[in-house]
Short mmCIF file of C-alpha atoms and ligand atoms in Angstrom, two decimals:
data_model
loop_
_atom_site.label_atom_id
_atom_site.label_comp_id
_atom_site.label_asym_id
_atom_site.label_seq_id
_atom_site.Cartn_x
_atom_site.Cartn_y
_atom_site.Cartn_z
CA MET A 1 25.83 -4.93 -56.98
CA ALA A 2 27.55 -1.56 -56.76
CA ALA A 3 30.56 -1.35 -54.45
CA PRO A 4 29.56 0.19 -51.10
CA ARG A 5 30.47 3.84 -50.69
CA ASN A 6 31.45 4.38 -47.11
CA THR A 7 31.54 8.13 -47.22
CA THR A 8 30.31 8.96 -43.72
CA ASP A 9 30.87 7.29 -40.38
CA ASP A 10 27.18 6.37 -40.32
CA ASP A 11 27.54 4.66 -43.75
CA ILE A 12 30.21 2.41 -42.24
CA THR A 13 28.08 1.55 -39.23
CA THR A 14 25.14 0.73 -41.50
CA GLU A 15 27.22 -1.57 -43.67
CA VAL A 16 28.75 -3.39 -40.71
CA LEU A 17 25.28 -3.88 -39.22
CA GLN A 18 23.98 -5.23 -42.54
CA ARG A 19 26.82 -7.76 -42.70
CA PHE A 20 26.10 -9.05 -39.16
CA ALA A 21 22.36 -9.07 -39.82
CA GLN A 22 22.91 -12.28 -41.78
CA THR A 23 24.00 -14.22 -38.68
CA SER A 24 21.76 -17.28 -38.48
CA ASP A 25 22.02 -17.84 -34.72
CA THR A 26 19.36 -15.43 -33.42
CA ARG A 27 20.94 -14.81 -30.02
CA LEU A 28 24.39 -14.22 -31.55
CA ARG A 29 22.78 -11.87 -34.11
CA GLN A 30 21.09 -9.89 -31.33
CA ILE A 31 24.35 -9.61 -29.36
CA MET A 32 26.51 -8.63 -32.36
CA LEU A 33 24.07 -6.02 -33.70
CA SER A 34 23.74 -4.43 -30.27
CA LEU A 35 27.50 -4.56 -29.66
CA ILE A 36 28.31 -2.92 -33.01
CA GLY A 37 25.64 -0.26 -32.50
CA HIS A 38 26.91 0.69 -29.02
CA LEU A 39 30.61 0.39 -29.93
CA HIS A 40 30.34 2.61 -33.00
CA ALA A 41 28.16 5.11 -31.12
CA PHE A 42 30.76 5.26 -28.33
CA VAL A 43 33.66 5.85 -30.73
CA LYS A 44 31.71 8.61 -32.49
CA GLU A 45 30.48 10.23 -29.26
CA VAL A 46 33.99 10.62 -27.79
CA GLU A 47 35.60 11.22 -31.24
CA LEU A 48 38.25 8.62 -30.42
CA THR A 49 41.72 9.64 -31.62
CA GLU A 50 44.05 7.20 -33.36
CA ALA A 51 46.46 7.45 -30.42
CA GLU A 52 43.69 6.51 -27.98
CA TRP A 53 42.64 3.61 -30.21
CA PHE A 54 46.26 2.30 -30.25
CA GLN A 55 46.43 2.71 -26.47
CA ALA A 56 43.26 0.61 -26.09
CA ILE A 57 44.80 -2.14 -28.26
CA GLU A 58 47.96 -2.05 -26.13
CA ILE A 59 45.94 -2.25 -22.90
CA LEU A 60 44.01 -5.32 -24.13
CA THR A 61 47.24 -6.93 -25.38
CA ARG A 62 48.88 -6.44 -21.99
CA ALA A 63 45.79 -7.82 -20.23
CA GLY A 64 46.04 -10.93 -22.43
CA HIS A 65 49.73 -11.42 -21.74
CA LEU A 66 49.19 -11.06 -17.97
CA SER A 67 46.33 -13.58 -17.82
CA ASP A 68 46.88 -17.26 -17.04
CA ASP A 69 45.42 -19.86 -14.66
CA LYS A 70 46.43 -17.77 -11.61
CA ARG A 71 45.92 -14.20 -12.84
CA GLN A 72 42.84 -13.06 -14.78
CA GLU A 73 43.14 -9.42 -15.83
CA PHE A 74 39.94 -9.54 -17.92
CA ILE A 75 37.86 -10.59 -14.89
CA LEU A 76 39.48 -7.70 -13.00
CA PHE A 77 38.45 -5.31 -15.78
CA SER A 78 34.91 -6.66 -15.74
CA ASP A 79 34.78 -6.38 -11.93
CA THR A 80 36.23 -2.86 -11.67
CA LEU A 81 33.99 -1.57 -14.48
CA GLY A 82 30.94 -2.88 -12.60
CA VAL A 83 30.02 -5.25 -15.44
CA SER A 84 30.39 -8.41 -13.31
CA MET A 85 27.84 -7.13 -10.80
CA VAL A 86 25.34 -6.16 -13.52
CA VAL A 87 25.67 -9.61 -15.13
CA ASP A 88 25.31 -11.19 -11.69
CA LEU A 89 22.16 -9.19 -10.96
CA LEU A 90 20.56 -10.03 -14.31
CA ASN A 91 21.30 -13.73 -13.92
CA HIS A 92 20.51 -14.24 -10.24
CA ARG A 93 17.37 -12.35 -9.42
CA LYS A 94 16.45 -13.76 -6.03
CA PRO A 95 13.02 -14.05 -4.43
CA ASP A 96 12.68 -12.30 -1.05
CA GLY A 97 14.58 -14.17 1.62
CA ALA A 98 17.10 -15.97 -0.62
CA THR A 99 20.76 -15.17 0.01
CA GLU A 100 21.99 -12.57 -2.45
CA SER A 101 24.89 -13.35 -4.76
CA THR A 102 27.95 -11.27 -5.48
CA VAL A 103 31.10 -11.43 -7.61
CA PHE A 104 32.98 -14.70 -7.98
CA GLY A 105 36.34 -12.92 -8.34
CA PRO A 106 39.51 -14.39 -9.82
CA PHE A 107 40.87 -16.27 -6.78
CA HIS A 108 38.69 -19.35 -6.44
CA ARG A 109 40.56 -22.65 -6.83
CA LEU A 110 39.10 -26.05 -7.52
CA ASN A 111 39.77 -28.99 -5.19
CA ALA A 112 39.94 -27.16 -1.86
CA PRO A 113 40.46 -29.67 0.98
CA GLU A 114 37.42 -31.28 2.65
CA MET A 115 37.07 -29.99 6.23
CA PRO A 116 35.12 -31.32 9.24
CA TYR A 117 32.63 -29.22 11.22
CA GLY A 118 34.80 -26.55 12.90
CA GLY A 119 37.79 -27.25 10.60
CA ASN A 120 40.52 -24.57 10.52
CA ILE A 121 41.18 -23.06 7.08
CA ALA A 122 43.91 -20.73 8.42
CA PRO A 123 46.44 -22.96 10.26
CA LEU A 124 49.42 -21.06 8.81
CA ASP A 125 48.07 -17.57 9.48
CA LYS A 126 49.59 -16.60 12.84
CA GLN A 127 48.83 -12.87 12.53
CA GLY A 128 45.03 -12.70 12.34
CA PRO A 129 42.80 -13.08 15.42
CA PRO A 130 41.03 -16.48 15.56
CA THR A 131 37.47 -16.28 14.24
CA LEU A 132 34.53 -18.67 14.15
CA VAL A 133 31.97 -18.31 11.37
CA SER A 134 28.80 -20.27 12.05
CA GLY A 135 25.27 -20.53 10.75
CA ARG A 136 22.91 -22.76 8.88
CA VAL A 137 21.95 -23.49 5.30
CA LEU A 138 18.17 -23.25 4.97
CA ASP A 139 15.54 -23.48 2.26
CA LEU A 140 13.14 -20.58 1.66
CA GLY A 141 10.68 -22.09 4.13
CA GLY A 142 13.37 -21.92 6.85
CA ARG A 143 13.90 -25.71 6.86
CA PRO A 144 17.51 -26.84 7.42
CA ILE A 145 19.34 -28.43 4.49
CA ALA A 146 21.55 -31.30 5.63
CA GLY A 147 24.63 -32.18 3.56
CA ALA A 148 24.84 -28.79 1.78
CA LEU A 149 28.33 -27.98 0.48
CA LEU A 150 30.08 -24.71 1.40
CA ASP A 151 33.19 -23.99 -0.68
CA VAL A 152 35.01 -21.29 1.31
CA TRP A 153 38.02 -19.11 0.44
CA GLN A 154 39.63 -16.06 1.99
CA ALA A 155 42.72 -13.85 1.70
CA GLN A 156 45.41 -14.22 4.36
CA THR A 157 46.08 -11.45 6.92
CA SER A 158 48.92 -10.36 4.60
CA GLY A 159 46.19 -9.44 2.09
CA LEU A 160 47.33 -12.10 -0.37
CA TYR A 161 45.52 -15.23 -1.52
CA ASP A 162 47.61 -18.43 -1.40
CA SER A 163 47.87 -18.38 -5.22
CA GLN A 164 49.50 -14.91 -5.05
CA ASP A 165 51.97 -15.88 -2.32
CA PRO A 166 55.21 -17.47 -3.57
CA SER A 167 56.09 -18.56 0.00
CA LEU A 168 53.16 -21.03 -0.01
CA HIS A 169 53.17 -24.34 -1.85
CA GLN A 170 49.76 -25.53 -0.77
CA MET A 171 46.08 -24.67 -0.61
CA HIS A 172 45.70 -22.27 2.29
CA MET A 173 42.60 -20.45 3.58
CA ARG A 174 40.36 -22.71 1.54
CA GLY A 175 38.05 -25.51 2.55
CA LYS A 176 34.93 -27.47 1.69
CA PHE A 177 32.47 -27.91 4.54
CA HIS A 178 29.23 -29.91 4.71
CA THR A 179 26.26 -29.03 6.88
CA ASP A 180 25.20 -31.44 9.63
CA ALA A 181 21.71 -32.93 10.08
CA GLU A 182 20.41 -29.56 11.41
CA GLY A 183 21.87 -27.69 8.44
CA ARG A 184 24.64 -26.18 10.59
CA TYR A 185 28.18 -25.32 9.54
CA LEU A 186 31.16 -24.02 11.51
CA VAL A 187 34.31 -22.60 9.91
CA ARG A 188 37.40 -21.73 11.94
CA THR A 189 39.52 -19.01 10.36
CA VAL A 190 41.07 -15.61 11.14
CA ARG A 191 39.24 -12.28 10.94
CA PRO A 192 39.24 -11.19 7.28
CA VAL A 193 41.15 -8.05 6.29
CA HIS A 194 40.66 -5.50 3.53
CA TYR A 195 43.15 -5.91 0.71
CA PRO A 196 43.91 -4.28 -2.63
CA ILE A 197 43.05 -6.11 -5.84
CA PRO A 198 46.14 -6.72 -8.05
CA SER A 199 47.08 -3.29 -9.39
CA ASP A 200 50.41 -3.88 -11.13
CA GLY A 201 48.72 -4.28 -14.54
CA PRO A 202 46.42 -2.28 -16.83
CA VAL A 203 43.51 -2.44 -14.36
CA GLY A 204 45.71 -0.79 -11.71
CA ALA A 205 46.76 1.84 -14.26
CA MET A 206 43.09 2.54 -15.03
CA LEU A 207 42.25 2.89 -11.32
CA ARG A 208 45.14 5.33 -10.74
CA ALA A 209 44.36 7.37 -13.86
CA THR A 210 40.74 7.75 -12.79
CA GLY A 211 41.44 8.56 -9.14
CA ARG A 212 40.06 5.26 -7.80
CA HIS A 213 41.53 3.08 -5.04
CA PRO A 214 42.04 -0.71 -5.41
CA TRP A 215 40.72 -1.80 -1.97
CA ARG A 216 38.11 -4.47 -1.27
CA PRO A 217 36.41 -4.49 2.15
CA ALA A 218 37.18 -7.47 4.42
CA HIS A 219 35.18 -10.50 3.32
CA ILE A 220 35.02 -14.30 3.13
CA HIS A 221 33.94 -16.02 -0.11
CA PHE A 222 31.36 -18.82 -0.26
CA VAL A 223 29.80 -20.95 -2.96
CA VAL A 224 26.93 -22.79 -1.26
CA SER A 225 25.20 -25.62 -3.08
CA ALA A 226 22.76 -28.39 -2.25
CA GLU A 227 20.82 -31.02 -4.15
CA GLY A 228 17.64 -29.57 -5.66
CA HIS A 229 18.62 -25.97 -4.92
CA GLU A 230 20.20 -23.18 -6.93
CA PRO A 231 23.81 -22.64 -5.82
CA VAL A 232 24.76 -19.18 -4.58
CA THR A 233 28.15 -17.51 -5.10
CA THR A 234 28.54 -14.87 -2.45
CA HIS A 235 30.64 -13.27 0.34
CA ILE A 236 30.05 -12.19 3.90
CA PHE A 237 31.47 -8.74 4.73
CA ASP A 238 32.77 -7.34 8.02
CA SER A 239 30.45 -4.51 9.17
CA ALA A 240 33.42 -2.63 10.73
CA ASP A 241 35.34 -2.25 7.47
CA GLU A 242 36.18 1.22 6.18
CA TYR A 243 35.83 0.24 2.49
CA LEU A 244 32.24 -1.08 2.58
CA ALA A 245 30.96 2.03 0.78
CA SER A 246 33.70 2.10 -1.86
CA ASP A 247 34.50 -1.53 -2.76
CA ALA A 248 36.74 -1.45 -5.88
CA VAL A 249 34.48 -4.05 -7.53
CA PHE A 250 31.03 -2.78 -6.38
CA ALA A 251 30.19 -6.12 -4.75
CA VAL A 252 28.80 -5.10 -1.34
CA LYS A 253 25.12 -5.81 -0.62
CA GLY A 254 23.58 -4.77 2.68
CA SER A 255 22.16 -8.23 3.36
CA LEU A 256 25.69 -9.74 3.32
CA ILE A 257 27.18 -7.48 6.02
CA CYS A 258 27.88 -9.22 9.35
CA ASP A 259 29.04 -8.07 12.78
CA PHE A 260 32.21 -9.73 14.06
CA THR A 261 31.91 -9.91 17.88
CA ARG A 262 35.04 -9.88 20.04
CA HIS A 263 35.29 -12.32 22.98
CA GLU A 264 37.79 -12.03 25.82
CA MET A 265 36.93 -15.43 27.35
CA ALA A 266 36.68 -18.79 25.56
CA GLU A 267 33.18 -20.27 25.66
CA GLY A 268 31.12 -22.88 23.77
CA GLU A 269 32.66 -24.05 20.50
CA ALA A 270 35.76 -21.87 21.03
CA ARG A 271 36.52 -23.65 24.30
CA ARG A 272 35.88 -27.06 22.71
CA LEU A 273 38.26 -26.17 19.83
CA GLY A 274 40.97 -24.91 22.22
CA ILE A 275 40.91 -21.36 20.83
CA ILE A 276 42.92 -18.90 22.90
CA PRO A 277 41.15 -15.54 23.43
CA PRO A 278 40.73 -12.88 22.25
CA TYR A 279 38.78 -14.25 19.31
CA TYR A 280 35.83 -13.21 17.13
CA THR A 281 32.57 -14.86 16.14
CA THR A 282 30.13 -14.08 13.39
CA HIS A 283 26.94 -15.75 12.23
CA PHE A 284 25.31 -16.01 8.82
CA ASP A 285 22.45 -18.22 7.60
CA PHE A 286 22.41 -19.01 3.86
CA ARG A 287 18.96 -19.38 2.28
CA LEU A 288 18.80 -21.22 -1.03
CA LYS A 289 15.99 -21.05 -3.54
CA PRO A 290 14.77 -24.22 -5.26
CA ALA A 291 16.52 -25.16 -8.49
CA SER A 292 14.64 -24.36 -11.67
CA GLY A 293 16.26 -27.28 -13.51
CA GLN A 294 18.17 -30.25 -12.18
CA THR A 295 20.87 -28.56 -10.11
CA THR A 296 23.06 -30.83 -8.04
CA VAL A 297 26.02 -30.25 -5.77
CA LEU A 298 28.32 -31.24 -8.60
CA ASP A 299 26.80 -28.69 -10.96
CA ALA A 300 28.14 -25.83 -8.87
CA GLN A 301 31.68 -27.12 -9.23
CA GLN A 302 31.29 -27.73 -12.93
CA ARG A 303 30.00 -24.19 -13.32
CA LEU A 304 33.13 -22.86 -11.67
CA ALA A 305 35.39 -25.06 -13.78
CA ALA A 306 33.60 -23.90 -16.91
CA LEU A 307 34.68 -20.36 -16.10
CA GLY A 308 38.25 -21.64 -16.41
CA VAL A 309 39.30 -19.96 -13.16
CA ARG A 310 41.05 -21.71 -10.31
C1 BEZ B 1 38.15 -11.17 -4.60
O1 BEZ B 1 37.41 -10.85 -3.70
O2 BEZ B 1 38.84 -12.15 -4.43
C2 BEZ B 1 38.21 -10.33 -5.82
C3 BEZ B 1 37.05 -10.03 -6.49
C4 BEZ B 1 37.12 -9.24 -7.63
C5 BEZ B 1 38.34 -8.78 -8.07
C6 BEZ B 1 39.51 -9.10 -7.39
C7 BEZ B 1 39.44 -9.87 -6.25
FE1 FE B 2 38.35 -11.87 -2.08
#
C-alpha cells in the first residue's frame, strides 16, 4: 500500500479516523471517532498556535501534579466547564416528582461517622448559627421509606471542607443518617455559607482569565439511597444566597432551593436538643425513583468509591 500523503489538515483527520475505525469495541469506537472529529475540528476552527498547544499541555500537566486523594483538579475542570452537569443530566433523567440530582463535587469522603436522628455534624463549628435540617425520604407514591441512608457533607463556616483544613485531624461536618419508621430524618448543623472552589491551580487561572468568579452558593450535600431505589446525589441550596444565579459549577436547580427560617425562641426539636436561639430550620423531602436494576444501599457507596474520590 502506498504511504499516506498527509498534505492537508483534512487528510490527517481522515487518516486518524480510519485508524480508529478498526476499534473492535463498538462503544469505544463511537467515542474515539466522535472525539477525534470534534477535537480536530476545534483545533482547525480556532487555528490553534503552537504556543497555545504547549500551554494546554502545561495546564494538563499541572492539573495532574496537583491531583491526589484530597484534591481533584480534573473534576474541578469538568465542573467549571459545565461538563459534569451535562453528564449528570444525561445519566439521571428523573420522572416528575423525583428529587433532582446535581454535581458530586470533589469533597465527599468515604466512612463518614454514623449519626443518630438529630445528630450534630458541626460540633467544632462555633461560628455558624445552629441549624436543623429535617424532612422525609419518600417513594414516588409519597410513601415513607424507613431505613434510607443519607450521607451528608458540608463546608465549615470558614468556607473550607475538613479535608482542606490543616487544623483538623478528623472527619468534621460529615455524617450518615438513617430514616426512622416514618421515613423522617433530622440533621443538626450550622447554616451553610457560600465559599470559593479551590482557585490556586489551573482552574482558578482559567476562571480569572475568563472573568469568572469561583463562588458556590451555600449548600449541603446529600447522597440518599435505599434498598430497591435509585440513589440520588444532590444538594439543598439556601434561597437567600447571592450566588444562586452564578454558581461556579452550574449546579443549582430550582427544585433544590430551600428557605432557611430564623427562630428567636427554642421550640420543638430545638428545645429537646438544647439548641440556644437564634437558630435556623429548613425542610426538604427526598423522593426516590424505583431502581431499574438491583440497587442496594451498598451500591451507592461502591459507586462513590469507584470514582476514586474521598
Ligand atoms: C462542592 O460543592 O463541594 C464542589 C463542587 C464542585 C466543585 C468544587 C466543589
Ligand atoms: Fe460543596
